[in-house]
CSV table of C-alpha atoms (C1' of nucleotides) in Angstrom, one decimal:
chain,number,residue,atom,x,y,z
A,1,MET,CA,0.0,0.0,0.0
A,2,THR,CA,1.5,3.3,-1.0
A,3,PRO,CA,0.9,6.0,1.5
A,4,ASP,CA,-2.1,8.3,0.9
A,5,PRO,CA,-0.7,11.5,-0.6
A,6,LEU,CA,-3.0,13.7,1.4
A,7,ALA,CA,-2.3,12.1,4.7
A,8,GLN,CA,1.3,12.2,3.7
A,9,SER,CA,1.4,16.0,3.3
A,10,LEU,CA,-0.4,16.5,6.5
A,11,HIS,CA,1.9,14.3,8.4
A,12,THR,CA,5.2,14.5,6.7
A,13,ARG,CA,6.5,17.2,9.0
A,14,TRP,CA,4.9,15.5,12.0
A,15,GLN,CA,3.0,18.6,13.0
A,16,ARG,CA,0.7,15.8,14.2
A,17,GLY,CA,1.6,12.2,14.5
A,18,ASN,CA,0.2,9.2,12.6
A,19,VAL,CA,1.1,6.2,14.7
A,20,LEU,CA,0.1,3.8,11.9
A,21,ALA,CA,3.1,5.0,10.0
A,22,ALA,CA,6.2,3.0,10.7
A,23,ASP,CA,8.5,6.0,11.2
A,24,CYS,CA,6.2,8.2,13.2
A,25,PRO,CA,7.9,9.6,16.3
A,26,SER,CA,4.8,8.8,18.3
A,27,ARG,CA,5.8,5.2,18.2
A,28,PRO,CA,8.5,5.2,20.9
A,29,VAL,CA,6.4,7.5,23.1
A,30,LEU,CA,3.5,5.1,22.8
A,31,GLN,CA,5.7,2.2,23.6
A,32,HIS,CA,7.0,3.8,26.8
A,33,LEU,CA,3.6,4.6,28.0
A,34,THR,CA,2.1,1.2,27.1
A,35,SER,CA,5.1,-0.9,28.1
A,36,ARG,CA,4.6,-3.6,30.6
A,37,TRP,CA,5.6,-1.5,33.6
A,38,GLY,CA,5.1,1.9,32.1
A,39,VAL,CA,1.3,1.8,32.3
A,40,LEU,CA,1.4,0.5,35.9
A,41,ALA,CA,4.0,3.1,37.0
A,42,MET,CA,1.9,5.9,35.5
A,43,VAL,CA,-1.3,4.6,37.1
A,44,ALA,CA,0.4,4.3,40.5
A,45,LEU,CA,1.9,7.8,40.2
A,46,ALA,CA,-1.4,9.3,39.2
A,47,THR,CA,-2.7,8.9,42.7
A,48,ARG,CA,0.3,10.7,44.3
A,49,PRO,CA,4.0,11.0,44.1
A,50,HIS,CA,6.0,8.0,45.3
A,51,ARG,CA,9.5,7.3,46.5
A,52,PHE,CA,11.3,4.6,44.6
A,53,ALA,CA,10.9,1.7,46.9
A,54,GLU,CA,7.4,2.7,47.6
A,55,LEU,CA,6.6,2.6,43.9
A,56,ARG,CA,8.3,-0.8,43.6
A,57,ARG,CA,5.9,-2.1,46.3
A,58,ALA,CA,2.9,-0.5,44.7
A,59,VAL,CA,3.6,-2.1,41.3
A,60,GLY,CA,3.4,-5.8,42.0
A,61,GLY,CA,6.2,-7.9,40.5
A,62,VAL,CA,8.4,-5.2,39.1
A,63,SER,CA,12.2,-5.5,39.8
A,64,ASP,CA,14.5,-2.6,40.8
A,65,ARG,CA,16.1,-2.7,37.4
A,66,MET,CA,13.0,-2.6,35.4
A,67,LEU,CA,11.4,0.1,37.5
A,68,SER,CA,14.4,2.4,37.2
A,69,GLN,CA,14.6,1.7,33.5
A,70,THR,CA,10.9,2.4,33.0
A,71,LEU,CA,11.1,5.6,35.1
A,72,LYS,CA,14.1,6.8,33.1
A,73,ASP,CA,12.1,6.4,29.9
A,74,LEU,CA,9.1,8.2,31.3
A,75,GLU,CA,11.3,10.9,32.6
A,76,SER,CA,13.0,11.5,29.3
A,77,ASP,CA,9.6,11.8,27.6
A,78,GLY,CA,8.6,14.4,30.2
A,79,PHE,CA,5.9,12.5,31.9
A,80,VAL,CA,7.7,12.0,35.2
A,81,ARG,CA,9.8,14.3,37.3
A,82,ARG,CA,12.5,12.9,39.4
A,83,THR,CA,13.6,14.9,42.5
A,84,ALA,CA,16.6,13.6,44.4
A,85,GLN,CA,17.8,14.9,47.7
A,86,ASP,CA,21.5,14.5,48.1
A,87,VAL,CA,21.5,12.6,51.4
A,88,VAL,CA,22.5,9.3,52.6
A,89,PRO,CA,20.6,7.0,52.6
A,90,PRO,CA,19.2,8.3,49.3
A,91,HIS,CA,15.9,10.0,49.1
A,92,VAL,CA,14.3,10.3,45.6
A,93,ASP,CA,10.7,11.3,44.7
A,94,TYR,CA,8.9,10.6,41.5
A,95,ALA,CA,5.9,12.6,40.5
A,96,LEU,CA,3.9,13.1,37.3
A,97,THR,CA,4.4,16.3,35.4
A,98,PRO,CA,1.4,18.1,34.0
A,99,LEU,CA,2.1,16.3,30.7
A,100,GLY,CA,2.2,13.1,32.7
A,101,HIS,CA,-1.1,13.8,34.2
A,102,GLU,CA,-2.7,14.4,30.8
A,103,ALA,CA,-1.3,11.1,29.6
A,104,ALA,CA,-2.4,9.3,32.8
A,105,ALA,CA,-5.9,10.6,32.2
A,106,ARG,CA,-6.0,8.6,29.0
A,107,LEU,CA,-4.4,5.5,30.5
A,108,ILE,CA,-6.6,5.3,33.5
A,109,PRO,CA,-9.9,4.8,31.7
A,110,LEU,CA,-8.3,2.0,29.8
A,111,VAL,CA,-7.0,0.2,32.8
A,112,ALA,CA,-10.2,0.8,34.8
A,113,TRP,CA,-12.3,-0.6,31.9
A,114,ILE,CA,-10.2,-3.7,31.9
A,115,GLU,CA,-10.5,-4.1,35.6
A,116,ASP,CA,-14.2,-3.6,35.5
A,117,ASN,CA,-14.8,-5.9,32.7
A,118,ILE,CA,-12.2,-8.6,33.4
A,119,GLY,CA,-15.0,-11.0,34.3
A,120,ALA,CA,-16.8,-10.5,31.0
A,121,ILE,CA,-13.5,-10.8,29.1
A,122,LEU,CA,-12.4,-14.0,30.8
A,123,ALA,CA,-15.8,-15.7,31.0
A,124,PRO,CA,-16.0,-16.8,27.3
A,125,GLN,CA,-12.5,-18.1,27.4
A,126,ALA,CA,-13.3,-20.5,30.2
A,127,ALA,CA,-16.3,-21.8,28.3
B,1,MET,CA,3.6,-1.0,52.1
B,2,THR,CA,1.4,-3.9,53.1
B,3,PRO,CA,-1.7,-4.4,51.0
B,4,ASP,CA,-4.8,-2.5,52.2
B,5,PRO,CA,-7.0,-5.1,53.8
B,6,LEU,CA,-10.2,-3.6,52.4
B,7,ALA,CA,-8.9,-3.5,48.9
B,8,GLN,CA,-7.7,-7.0,49.5
B,9,SER,CA,-11.1,-8.3,50.3
B,10,LEU,CA,-12.6,-6.5,47.4
B,11,HIS,CA,-10.2,-7.8,44.9
B,12,THR,CA,-9.3,-11.3,46.2
B,13,ARG,CA,-11.9,-13.0,44.2
B,14,TRP,CA,-11.2,-10.8,41.2
B,15,GLN,CA,-14.8,-9.6,41.0
B,16,ARG,CA,-13.0,-6.6,39.8
B,17,GLY,CA,-9.3,-6.5,38.8
B,18,ASN,CA,-6.5,-4.7,40.4
B,19,VAL,CA,-3.7,-4.5,37.8
B,20,LEU,CA,-1.2,-3.3,40.3
B,21,ALA,CA,-1.3,-6.8,41.9
B,22,ALA,CA,1.2,-9.1,40.3
B,23,ASP,CA,-1.2,-12.0,39.9
B,24,CYS,CA,-4.2,-10.0,38.6
B,25,PRO,CA,-5.7,-11.6,35.6
B,26,SER,CA,-6.1,-8.2,34.0
B,27,ARG,CA,-2.4,-8.2,33.4
B,28,PRO,CA,-2.2,-10.4,30.3
B,29,VAL,CA,-5.3,-8.7,28.8
B,30,LEU,CA,-3.7,-5.3,29.3
B,31,GLN,CA,-0.5,-6.5,27.7
B,32,HIS,CA,-2.3,-7.8,24.7
B,33,LEU,CA,-4.1,-4.5,24.2
B,34,THR,CA,-1.0,-2.4,24.8
B,35,SER,CA,1.5,-4.6,23.0
B,36,ARG,CA,3.5,-3.0,20.3
B,37,TRP,CA,1.2,-4.1,17.5
B,38,GLY,CA,-1.9,-4.7,19.6
B,39,VAL,CA,-2.7,-1.0,20.0
B,40,LEU,CA,-2.2,-0.3,16.4
B,41,ALA,CA,-4.2,-3.3,15.1
B,42,MET,CA,-7.1,-2.2,17.4
B,43,VAL,CA,-6.9,1.4,16.2
B,44,ALA,CA,-6.8,0.3,12.6
B,45,LEU,CA,-9.7,-2.1,13.0
B,46,ALA,CA,-11.7,0.5,14.9
B,47,THR,CA,-12.3,2.4,11.6
B,48,ARG,CA,-13.6,-0.7,9.7
B,49,PRO,CA,-13.0,-4.4,9.3
B,50,HIS,CA,-9.9,-5.4,7.4
B,51,ARG,CA,-8.6,-8.4,5.5
B,52,PHE,CA,-5.3,-9.7,6.7
B,53,ALA,CA,-3.0,-8.2,4.1
B,54,GLU,CA,-4.9,-5.0,4.2
B,55,LEU,CA,-4.3,-4.7,7.9
B,56,ARG,CA,-0.6,-5.5,7.4
B,57,ARG,CA,-0.4,-2.6,5.0
B,58,ALA,CA,-2.3,-0.3,7.3
B,59,VAL,CA,-0.1,-1.0,10.3
B,60,GLY,CA,3.3,0.2,9.1
B,61,GLY,CA,6.2,-2.1,9.8
B,62,VAL,CA,4.4,-5.1,11.1
B,63,SER,CA,5.4,-8.5,9.8
B,64,ASP,CA,3.1,-11.4,8.9
B,65,ARG,CA,4.1,-13.3,11.9
B,66,MET,CA,3.6,-10.6,14.4
B,67,LEU,CA,0.3,-9.5,13.0
B,68,SER,CA,-1.1,-13.0,13.0
B,69,GLN,CA,0.1,-13.6,16.5
B,70,THR,CA,-1.2,-10.3,17.7
B,71,LEU,CA,-4.6,-11.0,16.1
B,72,LYS,CA,-4.7,-14.4,17.7
B,73,ASP,CA,-4.2,-12.9,21.1
B,74,LEU,CA,-6.8,-10.2,20.6
B,75,GLU,CA,-9.2,-12.9,19.2
B,76,SER,CA,-8.7,-15.1,22.3
B,77,ASP,CA,-9.5,-12.2,24.5
B,78,GLY,CA,-12.7,-11.6,22.6
B,79,PHE,CA,-11.8,-8.2,21.1
B,80,VAL,CA,-11.5,-9.4,17.5
B,81,ARG,CA,-13.6,-11.7,15.4
B,82,ARG,CA,-12.0,-13.7,12.7
B,83,THR,CA,-14.2,-14.7,9.7
B,84,ALA,CA,-12.6,-17.1,7.2
B,85,GLN,CA,-14.1,-18.1,4.0
B,86,ASP,CA,-12.9,-21.5,3.0
B,87,VAL,CA,-11.7,-20.6,-0.5
B,88,VAL,CA,-8.4,-20.6,-2.3
B,89,PRO,CA,-6.8,-18.2,-2.3
B,90,PRO,CA,-7.8,-17.6,1.3
B,91,HIS,CA,-10.1,-14.8,2.3
B,92,VAL,CA,-10.2,-13.8,6.0
B,93,ASP,CA,-11.9,-10.8,7.6
B,94,TYR,CA,-11.0,-9.3,10.9
B,95,ALA,CA,-13.4,-7.1,12.8
B,96,LEU,CA,-13.8,-5.7,16.3
B,97,THR,CA,-16.4,-7.4,18.5
B,98,PRO,CA,-18.6,-5.1,20.7
B,99,LEU,CA,-16.1,-5.7,23.5
B,100,GLY,CA,-13.4,-4.8,21.1
B,101,HIS,CA,-15.1,-1.5,20.2
B,102,GLU,CA,-15.4,-0.7,23.9
B,103,ALA,CA,-11.7,-1.3,24.4
B,104,ALA,CA,-10.8,0.6,21.3
B,105,ALA,CA,-12.8,3.5,22.6
B,106,ARG,CA,-10.3,3.7,25.5
B,107,LEU,CA,-7.3,3.1,23.3
B,108,ILE,CA,-8.1,5.8,20.7
B,109,PRO,CA,-8.1,8.8,23.0
B,110,LEU,CA,-4.6,7.8,24.2
B,111,VAL,CA,-3.2,7.4,20.8
B,112,ALA,CA,-4.9,10.6,19.6
B,113,TRP,CA,-3.5,12.5,22.5
B,114,ILE,CA,0.0,11.4,21.8
B,115,GLU,CA,-0.4,12.2,18.1
B,116,ASP,CA,-1.7,15.6,18.9
B,117,ASN,CA,0.9,16.4,21.5
B,118,ILE,CA,3.9,14.7,20.0
B,119,GLY,CA,5.4,18.2,19.3
B,120,ALA,CA,5.1,19.2,22.9
B,121,ILE,CA,6.5,15.9,24.1
B,122,LEU,CA,9.5,15.9,21.7
B,123,ALA,CA,10.3,19.6,22.0
B,124,PRO,CA,11.9,19.6,25.4
B,125,GLN,CA,14.0,16.6,24.5
B,126,ALA,CA,15.6,18.4,21.6
B,127,ALA,CA,16.5,21.3,23.8
C,1,DC,C1',3.4,-19.4,-19.0
C,2,DG,C1',5.4,-16.3,-15.5
C,3,DG,C1',4.5,-13.1,-11.9
C,4,DT,C1',1.7,-11.6,-8.2
C,5,DA,C1',-1.6,-11.9,-4.5
C,6,DT,C1',-3.8,-14.5,-0.6
C,7,DA,C1',-3.4,-16.1,4.7
C,8,DC,C1',-1.0,-18.0,7.1
C,9,DT,C1',2.7,-21.7,9.8
C,10,DA,C1',7.0,-23.9,11.1
C,11,DA,C1',11.8,-23.2,11.8
C,12,DC,C1',15.8,-20.6,12.7
C,13,DG,C1',18.7,-17.1,14.6
C,14,DA,C1',19.2,-12.3,16.2
C,15,DA,C1',17.9,-8.9,19.3
C,16,DA,C1',15.6,-7.0,23.1
C,17,DA,C1',13.5,-7.4,27.5
C,18,DT,C1',13.8,-9.0,32.0
C,19,DG,C1',15.4,-11.0,36.5
C,20,DT,C1',19.3,-11.9,40.0
C,21,DG,C1',23.0,-10.9,42.8
C,22,DC,C1',26.3,-7.7,44.3
C,23,DG,C1',28.0,-3.2,46.0
C,24,DT,C1',27.3,1.4,48.1
C,25,DA,C1',27.4,4.8,52.5
C,26,DC,C1',25.0,5.7,55.8
C,27,DT,C1',20.8,5.7,59.4
C,28,DT,C1',17.5,3.7,62.4
C,29,DC,C1',15.5,0.1,64.9
C,30,DC,C1',16.0,-4.1,67.8
D,1,DG,C1',26.4,-5.2,67.6
D,2,DG,C1',23.6,-6.7,63.8
D,3,DA,C1',19.9,-6.4,60.5
D,4,DA,C1',17.2,-3.9,57.5
D,5,DG,C1',16.1,0.0,54.6
D,6,DT,C1',17.5,3.4,50.8
D,7,DA,C1',18.2,4.2,45.2
D,8,DC,C1',20.1,2.7,42.3
D,9,DG,C1',24.3,0.9,38.5
D,10,DC,C1',26.7,-3.1,36.8
D,11,DA,C1',27.6,-7.6,35.0
D,12,DC,C1',25.7,-11.9,33.9
D,13,DA,C1',22.1,-15.4,32.5
D,14,DT,C1',17.9,-16.4,30.9
D,15,DT,C1',13.6,-15.7,28.7
D,16,DT,C1',10.7,-13.6,25.2
D,17,DT,C1',10.1,-11.3,21.3
D,18,DC,C1',10.7,-10.4,16.7
D,19,DG,C1',12.0,-10.6,11.9
D,20,DT,C1',13.2,-13.6,7.8
D,21,DT,C1',12.8,-17.3,4.9
D,22,DA,C1',10.5,-21.0,2.8
D,23,DG,C1',6.4,-23.2,1.6
D,24,DT,C1',1.2,-24.1,0.3
D,25,DA,C1',-3.0,-24.4,-3.4
D,26,DT,C1',-5.1,-21.6,-6.3
D,27,DA,C1',-6.7,-17.6,-9.1
D,28,DC,C1',-6.1,-13.6,-11.9
D,29,DC,C1',-3.5,-10.6,-15.1
D,30,DG,C1',-0.9,-9.9,-19.1
DNA sequence: CGGTATACTAACGAAAATGTGCGTACTTCC
DNA sequence: GGAAGTACGCACATTTTCGTTAGTATACCG
């Protein structure tokens, strides 16, 4: 399929993204937000800021390494703000930025819908 | 942070999911929907049903293997309905189920928001 | 007749994601 | 005194994910 020329011209300079295009810059951002731990970290942070270990406990099953990796990605996209106090033992806070809250506002309905409908989703599979 | 006992009792039997818990059955479903190609397939199918090759062309960069695997996952969760006509050459249609449309309705705002704000997201990174 | 399209699957190897254990420099609690 | 908690980075091993190639039976187009 050759790209639609109209869509092409609208999107070529990425004034707005078109995720369905392979080289759209939205792709990596989408992947960070929807990664295995990304969604969960965002959801947890949406309620309130967390310290690192606190967040690890909130997000069941995540390892130190994965959590810090995930947070680094989210931070580089501007969704999370990391605030470190230079003390020993270390004290670091993670909070959503305004941009992060906007993103979370789109993530939460999805997660909530799945949680609410998990019964209906799983039921046919059991049958 | 020990689990909140109230939330515990509400969620133990998974009448409703709590994705933050490691063993919540919502996890796999969430992963199927938010997988690299899962989101994109859902978004593409939300506009209209597609045949296999048509969908592959719509979702830039996906391979046959990944697409068919993704569709299989989405089908087993009840989001996608596969309709095959037993003819040669094969003719197969993929469409969202009602459940799939509900899920897509939560996926699309997320994707649209990223597409709309990709400029604002990327700008600080360039600086 | 040769090329192209269809909807996949099995098999293989490469690449990416993920977990584990260790180390840190100190504090607080038992 | 000893154990545990803190916020990671690093090296290593394993797991999973992903893409590529080959193959199928047939039809349509030129």
